[in-house]
PDB file of C-alpha atoms in Angstrom:
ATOM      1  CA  UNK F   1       0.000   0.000   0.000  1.00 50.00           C
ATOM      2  CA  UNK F   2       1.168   3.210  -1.204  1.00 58.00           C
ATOM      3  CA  UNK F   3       1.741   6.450   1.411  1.00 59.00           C
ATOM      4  CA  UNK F   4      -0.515   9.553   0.564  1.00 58.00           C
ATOM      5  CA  UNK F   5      -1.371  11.463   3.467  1.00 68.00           C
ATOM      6  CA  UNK F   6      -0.340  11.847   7.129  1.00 74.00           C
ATOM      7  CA  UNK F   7      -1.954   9.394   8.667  1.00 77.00           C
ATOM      8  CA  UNK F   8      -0.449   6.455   6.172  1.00 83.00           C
ATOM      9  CA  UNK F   9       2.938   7.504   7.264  1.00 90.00           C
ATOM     10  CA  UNK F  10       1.806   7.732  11.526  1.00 90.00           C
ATOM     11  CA  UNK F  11       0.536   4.016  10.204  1.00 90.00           C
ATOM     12  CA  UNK F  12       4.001   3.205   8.854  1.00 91.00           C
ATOM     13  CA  UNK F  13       5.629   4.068  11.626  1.00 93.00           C
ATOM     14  CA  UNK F  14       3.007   2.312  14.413  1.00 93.00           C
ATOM     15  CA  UNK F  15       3.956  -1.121  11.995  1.00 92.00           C
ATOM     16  CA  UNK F  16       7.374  -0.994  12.934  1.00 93.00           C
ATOM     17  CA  UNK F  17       7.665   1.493  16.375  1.00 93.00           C
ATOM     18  CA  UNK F  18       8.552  -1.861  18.711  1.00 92.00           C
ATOM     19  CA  UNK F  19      11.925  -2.772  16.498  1.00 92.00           C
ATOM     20  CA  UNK F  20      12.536   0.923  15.530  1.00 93.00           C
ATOM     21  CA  UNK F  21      15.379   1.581  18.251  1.00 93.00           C
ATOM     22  CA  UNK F  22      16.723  -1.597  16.602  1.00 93.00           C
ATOM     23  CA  UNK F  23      16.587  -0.005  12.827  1.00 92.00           C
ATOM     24  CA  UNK F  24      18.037   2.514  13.821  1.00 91.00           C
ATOM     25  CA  UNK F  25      20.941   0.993  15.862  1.00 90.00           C
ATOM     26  CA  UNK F  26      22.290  -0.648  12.980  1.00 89.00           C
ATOM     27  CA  UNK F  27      22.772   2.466  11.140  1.00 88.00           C
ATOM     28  CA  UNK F  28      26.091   3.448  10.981  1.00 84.00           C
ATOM     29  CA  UNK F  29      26.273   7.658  12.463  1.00 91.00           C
ATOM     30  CA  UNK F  30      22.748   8.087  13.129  1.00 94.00           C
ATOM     31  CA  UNK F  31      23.149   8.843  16.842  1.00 95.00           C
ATOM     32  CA  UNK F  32      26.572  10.524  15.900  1.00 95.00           C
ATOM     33  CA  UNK F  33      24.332  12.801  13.494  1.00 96.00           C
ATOM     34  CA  UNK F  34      21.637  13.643  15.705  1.00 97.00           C
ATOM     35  CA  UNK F  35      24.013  14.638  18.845  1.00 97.00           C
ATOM     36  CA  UNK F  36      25.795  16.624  16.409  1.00 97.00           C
ATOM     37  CA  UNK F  37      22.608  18.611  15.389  1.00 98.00           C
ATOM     38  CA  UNK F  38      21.280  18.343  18.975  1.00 98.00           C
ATOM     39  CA  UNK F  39      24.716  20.594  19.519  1.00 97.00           C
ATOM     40  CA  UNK F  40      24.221  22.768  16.872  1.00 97.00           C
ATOM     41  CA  UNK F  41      20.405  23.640  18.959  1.00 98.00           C
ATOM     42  CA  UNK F  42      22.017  24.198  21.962  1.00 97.00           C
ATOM     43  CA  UNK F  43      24.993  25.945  21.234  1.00 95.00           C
ATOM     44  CA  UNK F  44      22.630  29.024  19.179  1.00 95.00           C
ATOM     45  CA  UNK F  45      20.224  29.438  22.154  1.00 94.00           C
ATOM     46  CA  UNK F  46      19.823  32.778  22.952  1.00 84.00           C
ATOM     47  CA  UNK F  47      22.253  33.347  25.591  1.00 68.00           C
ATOM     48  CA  UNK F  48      19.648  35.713  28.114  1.00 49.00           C
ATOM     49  CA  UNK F  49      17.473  33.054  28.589  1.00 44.00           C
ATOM     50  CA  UNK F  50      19.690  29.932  29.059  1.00 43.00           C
ATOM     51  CA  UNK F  51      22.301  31.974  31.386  1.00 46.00           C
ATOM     52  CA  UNK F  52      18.999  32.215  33.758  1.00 48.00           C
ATOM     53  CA  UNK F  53      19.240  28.848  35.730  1.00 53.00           C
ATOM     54  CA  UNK F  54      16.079  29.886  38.078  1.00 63.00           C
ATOM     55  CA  UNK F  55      14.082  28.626  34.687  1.00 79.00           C
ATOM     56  CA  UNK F  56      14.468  26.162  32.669  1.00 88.00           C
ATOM     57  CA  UNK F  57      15.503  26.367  28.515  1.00 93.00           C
ATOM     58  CA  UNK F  58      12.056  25.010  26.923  1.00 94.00           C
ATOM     59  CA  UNK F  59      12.144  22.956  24.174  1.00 96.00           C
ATOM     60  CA  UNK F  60      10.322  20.948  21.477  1.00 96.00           C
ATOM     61  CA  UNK F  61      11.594  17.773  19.934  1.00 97.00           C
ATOM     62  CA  UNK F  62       8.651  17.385  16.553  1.00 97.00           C
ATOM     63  CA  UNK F  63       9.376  14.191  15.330  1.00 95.00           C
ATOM     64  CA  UNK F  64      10.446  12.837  17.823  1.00 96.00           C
ATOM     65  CA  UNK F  65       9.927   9.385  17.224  1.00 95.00           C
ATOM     66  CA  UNK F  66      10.955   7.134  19.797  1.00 96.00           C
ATOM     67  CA  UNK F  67      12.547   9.202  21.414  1.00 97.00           C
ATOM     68  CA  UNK F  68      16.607   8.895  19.880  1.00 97.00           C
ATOM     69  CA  UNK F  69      16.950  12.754  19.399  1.00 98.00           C
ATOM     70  CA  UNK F  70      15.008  13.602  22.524  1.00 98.00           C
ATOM     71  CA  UNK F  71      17.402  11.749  24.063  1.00 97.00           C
ATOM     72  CA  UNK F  72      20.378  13.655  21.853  1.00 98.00           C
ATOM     73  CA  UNK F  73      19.062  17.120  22.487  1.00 98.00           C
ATOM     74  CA  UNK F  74      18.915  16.290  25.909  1.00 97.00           C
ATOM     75  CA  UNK F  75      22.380  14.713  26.015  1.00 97.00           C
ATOM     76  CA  UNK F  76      23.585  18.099  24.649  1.00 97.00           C
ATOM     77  CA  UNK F  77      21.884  20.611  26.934  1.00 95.00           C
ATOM     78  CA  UNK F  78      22.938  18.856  29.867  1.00 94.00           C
ATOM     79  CA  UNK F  79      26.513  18.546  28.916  1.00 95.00           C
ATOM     80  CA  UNK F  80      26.403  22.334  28.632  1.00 94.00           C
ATOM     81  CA  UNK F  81      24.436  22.680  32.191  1.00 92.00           C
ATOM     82  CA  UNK F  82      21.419  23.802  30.446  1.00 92.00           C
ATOM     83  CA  UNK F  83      18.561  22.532  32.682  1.00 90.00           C
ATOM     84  CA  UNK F  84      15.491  22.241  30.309  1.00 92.00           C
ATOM     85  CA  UNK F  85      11.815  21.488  30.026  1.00 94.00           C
ATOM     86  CA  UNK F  86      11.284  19.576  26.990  1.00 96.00           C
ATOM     87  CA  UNK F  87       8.094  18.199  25.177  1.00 96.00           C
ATOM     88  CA  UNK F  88       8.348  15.536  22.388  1.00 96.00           C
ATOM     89  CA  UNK F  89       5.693  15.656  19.954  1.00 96.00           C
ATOM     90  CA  UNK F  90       4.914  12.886  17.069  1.00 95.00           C
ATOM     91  CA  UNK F  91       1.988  11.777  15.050  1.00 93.00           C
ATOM     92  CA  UNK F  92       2.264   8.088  15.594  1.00 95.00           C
ATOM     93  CA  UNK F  93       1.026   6.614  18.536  1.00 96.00           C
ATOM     94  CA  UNK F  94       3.256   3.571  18.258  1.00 96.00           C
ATOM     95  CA  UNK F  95       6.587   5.809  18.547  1.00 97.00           C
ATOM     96  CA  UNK F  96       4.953   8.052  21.520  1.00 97.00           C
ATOM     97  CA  UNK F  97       4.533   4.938  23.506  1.00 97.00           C
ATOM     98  CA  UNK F  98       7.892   3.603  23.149  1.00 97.00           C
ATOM     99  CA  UNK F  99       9.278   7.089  24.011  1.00 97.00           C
ATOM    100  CA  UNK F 100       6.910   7.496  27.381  1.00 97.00           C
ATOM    101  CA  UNK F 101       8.130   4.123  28.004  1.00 97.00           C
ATOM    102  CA  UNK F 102      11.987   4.359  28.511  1.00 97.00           C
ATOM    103  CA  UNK F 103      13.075   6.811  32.019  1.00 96.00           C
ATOM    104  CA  UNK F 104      13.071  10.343  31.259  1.00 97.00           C
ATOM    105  CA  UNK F 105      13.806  13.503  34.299  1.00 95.00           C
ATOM    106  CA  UNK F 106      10.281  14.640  34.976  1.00 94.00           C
ATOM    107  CA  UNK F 107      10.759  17.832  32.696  1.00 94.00           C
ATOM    108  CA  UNK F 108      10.812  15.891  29.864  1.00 97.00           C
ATOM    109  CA  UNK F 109       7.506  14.297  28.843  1.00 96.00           C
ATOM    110  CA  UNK F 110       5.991  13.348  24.897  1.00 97.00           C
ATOM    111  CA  UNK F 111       2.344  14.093  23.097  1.00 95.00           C
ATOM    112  CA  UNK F 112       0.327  12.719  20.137  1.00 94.00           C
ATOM    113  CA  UNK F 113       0.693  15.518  17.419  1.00 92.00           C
ATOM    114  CA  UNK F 114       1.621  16.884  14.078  1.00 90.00           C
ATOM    115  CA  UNK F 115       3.929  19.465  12.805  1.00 89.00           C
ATOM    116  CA  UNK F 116       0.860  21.617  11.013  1.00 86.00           C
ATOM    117  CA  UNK F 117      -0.677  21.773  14.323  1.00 85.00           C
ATOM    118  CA  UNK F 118       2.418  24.051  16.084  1.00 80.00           C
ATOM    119  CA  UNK F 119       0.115  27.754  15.716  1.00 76.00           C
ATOM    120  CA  UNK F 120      -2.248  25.926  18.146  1.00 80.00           C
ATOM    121  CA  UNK F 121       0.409  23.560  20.167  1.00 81.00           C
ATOM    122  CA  UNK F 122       0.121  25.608  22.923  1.00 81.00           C
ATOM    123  CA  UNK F 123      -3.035  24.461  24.136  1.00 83.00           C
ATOM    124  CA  UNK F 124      -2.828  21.104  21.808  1.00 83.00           C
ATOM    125  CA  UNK F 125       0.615  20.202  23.900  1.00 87.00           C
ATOM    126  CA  UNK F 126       0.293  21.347  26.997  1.00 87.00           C
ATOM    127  CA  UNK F 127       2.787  24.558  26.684  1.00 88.00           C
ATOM    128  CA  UNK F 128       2.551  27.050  29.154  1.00 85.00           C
ATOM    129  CA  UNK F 129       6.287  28.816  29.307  1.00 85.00           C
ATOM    130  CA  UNK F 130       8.286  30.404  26.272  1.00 89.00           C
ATOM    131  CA  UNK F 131      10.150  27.915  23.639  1.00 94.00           C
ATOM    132  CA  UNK F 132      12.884  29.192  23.060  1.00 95.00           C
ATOM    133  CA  UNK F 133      14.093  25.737  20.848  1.00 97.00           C
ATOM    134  CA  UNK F 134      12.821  23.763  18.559  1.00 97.00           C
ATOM    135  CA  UNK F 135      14.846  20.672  16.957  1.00 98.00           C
ATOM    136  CA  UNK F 136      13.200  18.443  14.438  1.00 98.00           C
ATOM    137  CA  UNK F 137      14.960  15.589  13.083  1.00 98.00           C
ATOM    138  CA  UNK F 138      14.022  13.732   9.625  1.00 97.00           C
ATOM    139  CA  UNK F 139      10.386  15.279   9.999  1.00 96.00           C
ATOM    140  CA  UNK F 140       9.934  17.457   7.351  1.00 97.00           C
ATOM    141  CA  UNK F 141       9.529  15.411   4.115  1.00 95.00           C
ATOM    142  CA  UNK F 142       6.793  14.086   5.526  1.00 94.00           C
ATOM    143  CA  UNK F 143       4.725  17.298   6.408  1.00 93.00           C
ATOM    144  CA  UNK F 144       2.716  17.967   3.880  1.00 89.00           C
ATOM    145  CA  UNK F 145       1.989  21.909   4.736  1.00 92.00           C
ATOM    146  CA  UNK F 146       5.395  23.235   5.166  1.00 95.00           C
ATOM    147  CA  UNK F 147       4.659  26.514   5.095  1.00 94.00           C
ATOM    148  CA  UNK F 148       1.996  26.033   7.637  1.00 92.00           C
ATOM    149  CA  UNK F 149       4.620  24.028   9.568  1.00 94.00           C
ATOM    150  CA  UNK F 150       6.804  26.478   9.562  1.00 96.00           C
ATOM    151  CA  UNK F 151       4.712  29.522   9.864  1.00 94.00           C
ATOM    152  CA  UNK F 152       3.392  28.074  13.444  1.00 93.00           C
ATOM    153  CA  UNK F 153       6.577  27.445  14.453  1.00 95.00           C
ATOM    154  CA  UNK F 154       7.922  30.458  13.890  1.00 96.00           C
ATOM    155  CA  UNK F 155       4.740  32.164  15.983  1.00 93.00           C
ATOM    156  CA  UNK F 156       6.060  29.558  18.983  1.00 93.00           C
ATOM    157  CA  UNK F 157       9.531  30.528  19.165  1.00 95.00           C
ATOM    158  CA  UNK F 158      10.272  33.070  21.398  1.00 94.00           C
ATOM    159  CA  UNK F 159      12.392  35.875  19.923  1.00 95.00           C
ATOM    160  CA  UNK F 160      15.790  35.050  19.535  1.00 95.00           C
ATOM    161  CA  UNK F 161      14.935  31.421  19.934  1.00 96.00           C
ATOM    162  CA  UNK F 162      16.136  29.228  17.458  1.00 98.00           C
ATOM    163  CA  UNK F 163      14.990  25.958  14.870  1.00 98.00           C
ATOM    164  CA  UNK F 164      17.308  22.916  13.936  1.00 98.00           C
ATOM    165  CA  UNK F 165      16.236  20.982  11.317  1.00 98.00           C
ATOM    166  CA  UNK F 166      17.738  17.571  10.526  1.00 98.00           C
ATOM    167  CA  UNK F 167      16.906  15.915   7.224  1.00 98.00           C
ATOM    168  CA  UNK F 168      17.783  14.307   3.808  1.00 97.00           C
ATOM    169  CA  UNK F 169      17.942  16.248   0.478  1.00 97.00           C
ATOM    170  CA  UNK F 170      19.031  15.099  -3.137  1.00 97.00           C
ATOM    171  CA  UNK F 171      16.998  17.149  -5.178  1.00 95.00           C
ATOM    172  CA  UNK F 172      19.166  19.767  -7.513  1.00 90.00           C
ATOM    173  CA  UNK F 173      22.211  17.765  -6.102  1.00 87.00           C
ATOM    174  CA  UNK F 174      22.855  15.746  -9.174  1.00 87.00           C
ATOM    175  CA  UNK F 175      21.986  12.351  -9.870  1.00 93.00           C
ATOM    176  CA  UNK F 176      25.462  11.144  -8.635  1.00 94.00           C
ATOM    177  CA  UNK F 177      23.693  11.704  -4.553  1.00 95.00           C
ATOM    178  CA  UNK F 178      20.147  10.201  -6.084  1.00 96.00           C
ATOM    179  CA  UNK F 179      21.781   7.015  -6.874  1.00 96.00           C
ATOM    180  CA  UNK F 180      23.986   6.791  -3.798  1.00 96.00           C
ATOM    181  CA  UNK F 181      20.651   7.222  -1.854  1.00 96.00           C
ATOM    182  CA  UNK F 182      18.918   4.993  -3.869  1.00 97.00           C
ATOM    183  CA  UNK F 183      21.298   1.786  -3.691  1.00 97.00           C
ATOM    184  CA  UNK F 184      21.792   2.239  -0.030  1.00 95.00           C
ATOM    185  CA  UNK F 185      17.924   1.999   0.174  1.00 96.00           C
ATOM    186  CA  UNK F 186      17.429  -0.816  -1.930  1.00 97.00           C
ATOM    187  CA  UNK F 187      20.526  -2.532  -0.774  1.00 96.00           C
ATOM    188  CA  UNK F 188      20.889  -2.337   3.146  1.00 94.00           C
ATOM    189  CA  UNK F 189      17.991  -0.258   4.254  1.00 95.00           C
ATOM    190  CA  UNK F 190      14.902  -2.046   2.986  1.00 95.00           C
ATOM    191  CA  UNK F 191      16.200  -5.420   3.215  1.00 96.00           C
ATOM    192  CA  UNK F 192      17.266  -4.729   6.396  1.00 93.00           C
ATOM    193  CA  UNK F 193      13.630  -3.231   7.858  1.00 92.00           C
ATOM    194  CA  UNK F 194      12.215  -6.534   6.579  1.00 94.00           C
ATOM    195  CA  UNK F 195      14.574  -8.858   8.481  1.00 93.00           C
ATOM    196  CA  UNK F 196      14.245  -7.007  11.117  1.00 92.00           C
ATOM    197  CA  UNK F 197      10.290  -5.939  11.640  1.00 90.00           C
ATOM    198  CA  UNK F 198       9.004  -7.936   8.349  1.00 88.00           C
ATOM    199  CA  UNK F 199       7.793  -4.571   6.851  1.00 88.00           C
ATOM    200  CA  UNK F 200       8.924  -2.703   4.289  1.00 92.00           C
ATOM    201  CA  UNK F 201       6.370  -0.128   3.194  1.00 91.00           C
ATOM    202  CA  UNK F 202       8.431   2.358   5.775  1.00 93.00           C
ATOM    203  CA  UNK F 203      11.447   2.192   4.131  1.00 94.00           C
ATOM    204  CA  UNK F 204       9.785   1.952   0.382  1.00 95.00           C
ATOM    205  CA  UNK F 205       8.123   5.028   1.515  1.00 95.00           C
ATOM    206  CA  UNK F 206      11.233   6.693   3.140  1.00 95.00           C
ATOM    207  CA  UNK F 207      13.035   6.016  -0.348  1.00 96.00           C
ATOM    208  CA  UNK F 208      10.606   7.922  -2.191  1.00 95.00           C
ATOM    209  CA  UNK F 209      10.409  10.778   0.374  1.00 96.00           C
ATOM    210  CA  UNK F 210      13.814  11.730  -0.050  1.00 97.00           C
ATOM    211  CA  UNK F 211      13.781  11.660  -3.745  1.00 96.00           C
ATOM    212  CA  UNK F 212      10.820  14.020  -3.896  1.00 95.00           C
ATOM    213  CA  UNK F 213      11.854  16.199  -0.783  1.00 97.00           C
ATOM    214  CA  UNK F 214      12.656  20.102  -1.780  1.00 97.00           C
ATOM    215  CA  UNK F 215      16.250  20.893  -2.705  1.00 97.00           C
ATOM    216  CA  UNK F 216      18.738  22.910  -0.006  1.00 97.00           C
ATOM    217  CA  UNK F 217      17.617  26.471  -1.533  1.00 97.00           C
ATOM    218  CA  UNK F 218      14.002  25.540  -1.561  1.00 97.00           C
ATOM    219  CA  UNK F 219      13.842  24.838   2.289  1.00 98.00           C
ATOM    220  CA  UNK F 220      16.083  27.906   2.956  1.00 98.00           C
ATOM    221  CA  UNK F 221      13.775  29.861   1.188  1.00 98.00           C
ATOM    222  CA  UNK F 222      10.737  28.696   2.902  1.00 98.00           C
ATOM    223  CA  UNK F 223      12.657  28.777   6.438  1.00 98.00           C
ATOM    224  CA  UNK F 224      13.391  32.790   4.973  1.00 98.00           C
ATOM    225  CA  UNK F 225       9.268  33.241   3.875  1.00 98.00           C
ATOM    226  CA  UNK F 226       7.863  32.166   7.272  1.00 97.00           C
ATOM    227  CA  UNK F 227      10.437  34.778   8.748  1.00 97.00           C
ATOM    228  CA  UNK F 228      13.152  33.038  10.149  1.00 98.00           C
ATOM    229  CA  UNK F 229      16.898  35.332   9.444  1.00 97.00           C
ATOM    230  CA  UNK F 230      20.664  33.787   9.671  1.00 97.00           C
ATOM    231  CA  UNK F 231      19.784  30.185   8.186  1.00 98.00           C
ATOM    232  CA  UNK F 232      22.813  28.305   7.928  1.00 97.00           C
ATOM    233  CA  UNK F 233      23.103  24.544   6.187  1.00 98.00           C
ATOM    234  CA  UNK F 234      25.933  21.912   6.892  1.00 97.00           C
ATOM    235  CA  UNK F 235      26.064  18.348   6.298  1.00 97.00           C
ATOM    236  CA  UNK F 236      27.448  15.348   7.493  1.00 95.00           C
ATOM    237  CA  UNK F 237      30.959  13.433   7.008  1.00 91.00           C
ATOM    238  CA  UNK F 238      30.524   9.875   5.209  1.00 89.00           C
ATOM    239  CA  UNK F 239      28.483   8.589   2.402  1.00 90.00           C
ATOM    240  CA  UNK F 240      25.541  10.387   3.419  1.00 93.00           C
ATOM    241  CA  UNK F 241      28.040  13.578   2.587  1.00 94.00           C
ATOM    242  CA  UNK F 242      25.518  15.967   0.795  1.00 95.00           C
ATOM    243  CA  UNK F 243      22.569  13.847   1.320  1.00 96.00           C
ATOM    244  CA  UNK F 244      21.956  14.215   5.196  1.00 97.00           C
ATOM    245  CA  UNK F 245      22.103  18.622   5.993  1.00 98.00           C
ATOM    246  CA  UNK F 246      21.371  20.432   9.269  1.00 98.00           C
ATOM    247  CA  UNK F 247      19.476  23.824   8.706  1.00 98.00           C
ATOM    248  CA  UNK F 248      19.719  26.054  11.704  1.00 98.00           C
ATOM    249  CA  UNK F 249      17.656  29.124  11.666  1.00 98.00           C
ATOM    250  CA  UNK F 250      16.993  31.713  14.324  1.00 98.00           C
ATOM    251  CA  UNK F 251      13.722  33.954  14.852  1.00 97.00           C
ATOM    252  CA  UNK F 252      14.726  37.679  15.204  1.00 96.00           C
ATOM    253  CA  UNK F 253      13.544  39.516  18.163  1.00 89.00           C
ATOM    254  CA  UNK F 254      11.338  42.358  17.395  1.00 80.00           C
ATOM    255  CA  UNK F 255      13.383  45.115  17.917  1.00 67.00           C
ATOM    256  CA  UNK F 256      15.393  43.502  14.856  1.00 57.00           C
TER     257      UNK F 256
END
C-alpha cells in the first residue's frame, strides 16, 4: 500500500515502532548525526534566557519518534548545564509509547501531534512557558503543509529562539547523490527493515520521500518566507556527505 497522506505515514511508523530503536541501531552515524545537530540547537540558544538557571531552557523535539533525538538534544543541553523542560511531539502513537516508556527527568515528557498543528500547540501540547528551541529531526519530508509548519513554528519561538532541522535532500544535487541514496535503500535499508520488523512499506516510503523532498535552496527559502533570518546549512561526514544537511535558523527579536 502506497503512502498519501499523514496518517499512512503515523501508520508506517506504528507497523514498525517496537523494532525501531533496533533499525536505527544498525545504522552506521545516526546517533553521531543527531548529537551533532542536537549541539548545533544548543549551542545558538539565545544566551539571556539559558544563562537564567532559576528557569528552565524550553524545548520541542517534533518528530520525535521514539525518542533517539530527545534523548540527543537532551544529552547536549545537559553537557552544557542547560537545565530544560522539553516536550516531544509525534503523530504516531506507536513511537509516543515507546518514548513514554523508557526513564526520562520529569521535565521531559511526549504528546500525540503533528507538525501543522504548532500555531495551536500551545493548548494542543500542553505549553505554558516560552520555547525558546525547537529541533526536528528527519520530519519534514513528511509534512505535507510546510509553510503552515513552519509559519506556526515560527509564531512559537520566542524571539531570539532558534529551529534545527535535521533531514535528507538530493533534489538539484545531481543524480550522482540520487543514486547513492537509492542503492543504499534498496541494498541495506529495505532489506534490512524486513529482516528485522518484516515490513517494508516504511522504508519503500522513506526512499521515495527523499527523492521528492525540496532541494537545499528551496527549504532555505521557505525557512526565509515564514520569517526566520541567519539560516545556515551543513552536512554530514561519510556517504551520506551531501545527502543528510542540518538547517539552523533563528527567529529575530522584534526590535530587529
Amino acid at each position: 500500500m502506497t503512502m498519501t497522506t499523514t496518517r499512512d505515514v503515523a501508520a508506517g511508523f506504528d507497523e514498525v515502532a517496537p523494532r525501531y530503536d533496533l533499525m536505527v541501531a544498525l545504522n552506521p552515524g545516526y546517533h553521531a548525526h543527531l548529537r551533532a545537530a542536537a549541539d548545533a540547537l544548543v549551542n545558538s540558544l539565545p544566551q539571556p534566557d539559558v544563562s537564567a538557571q532559576s528557569s528552565p531552557v524550553g524545548l520541542i523535539d517534533l518528530g520525535c519518534g521514539s525518542g533517539a533525538s530527545t534523548r540527543a538534544v537532551l544529552q547536549a543541553a545537559q553537557a552544557a548545564g542547560l537545565r530544560c523542560s522539553m516536550v516531544g511531539v509525534d503523530a504516531s502513537v506507536g513511537m509516543v509509547e515507546q518514548a513514554r516508556a523508557k526513564r526520562w527527568p520529569e521535565d521531559v515528557r511526549f504528546e500525540l501531534g503533528q507538525a501543522e498543528e504548532s500555531a495551536w500547540s500551545r493548548v494542543l501540547w500542553g505549553i505554558d512557558g516560552p520555547v525558546h528551541g525547537v529541533f526536528a529531526a528527519y520530519l519534514f519530508r513528511n509534512v505535507a503543509d510546510r509553510e503552515t509548519a513552519l509559519a506556526g513554528l515560527f509564531d512559537l519561538i520566542a524571539d531570539d529562539g532558534v529551529l534545527v532541522v535535521q533531514e535528507y535532500s538530493v533534489a538539484g544535487s545531481g543524480a550522482w547523490r540520487r543514486m547513492v541514496w537509492s542503492a543504499v535503500c534498496w541494498l541495506a535499508i529495505i532489506p534490512l527493515g524486513w529482516l528485522i520488523s518484516r515490513r517494508t512499506r516504511l522504508y519503500r516510503y522513506l526512499w521515495r520521500s527523499v527523492l521528492r523532498f525540496d532541494s537545499i535552496q528551496t527549504f532555505v527559502d521557505r525557512l526565509y518566507s515564514a520569517g526566520f533570518v541567519d539560516v545556515d546549512v551543513c552536512t554530514v561526514p561519510g556517504w551520506q556527505r551531501g545527502i543528510l544537511h542540518t538547517f539552523r535558523a533563528r527567529k529575530p527579536t522584534a526590535s530587529s
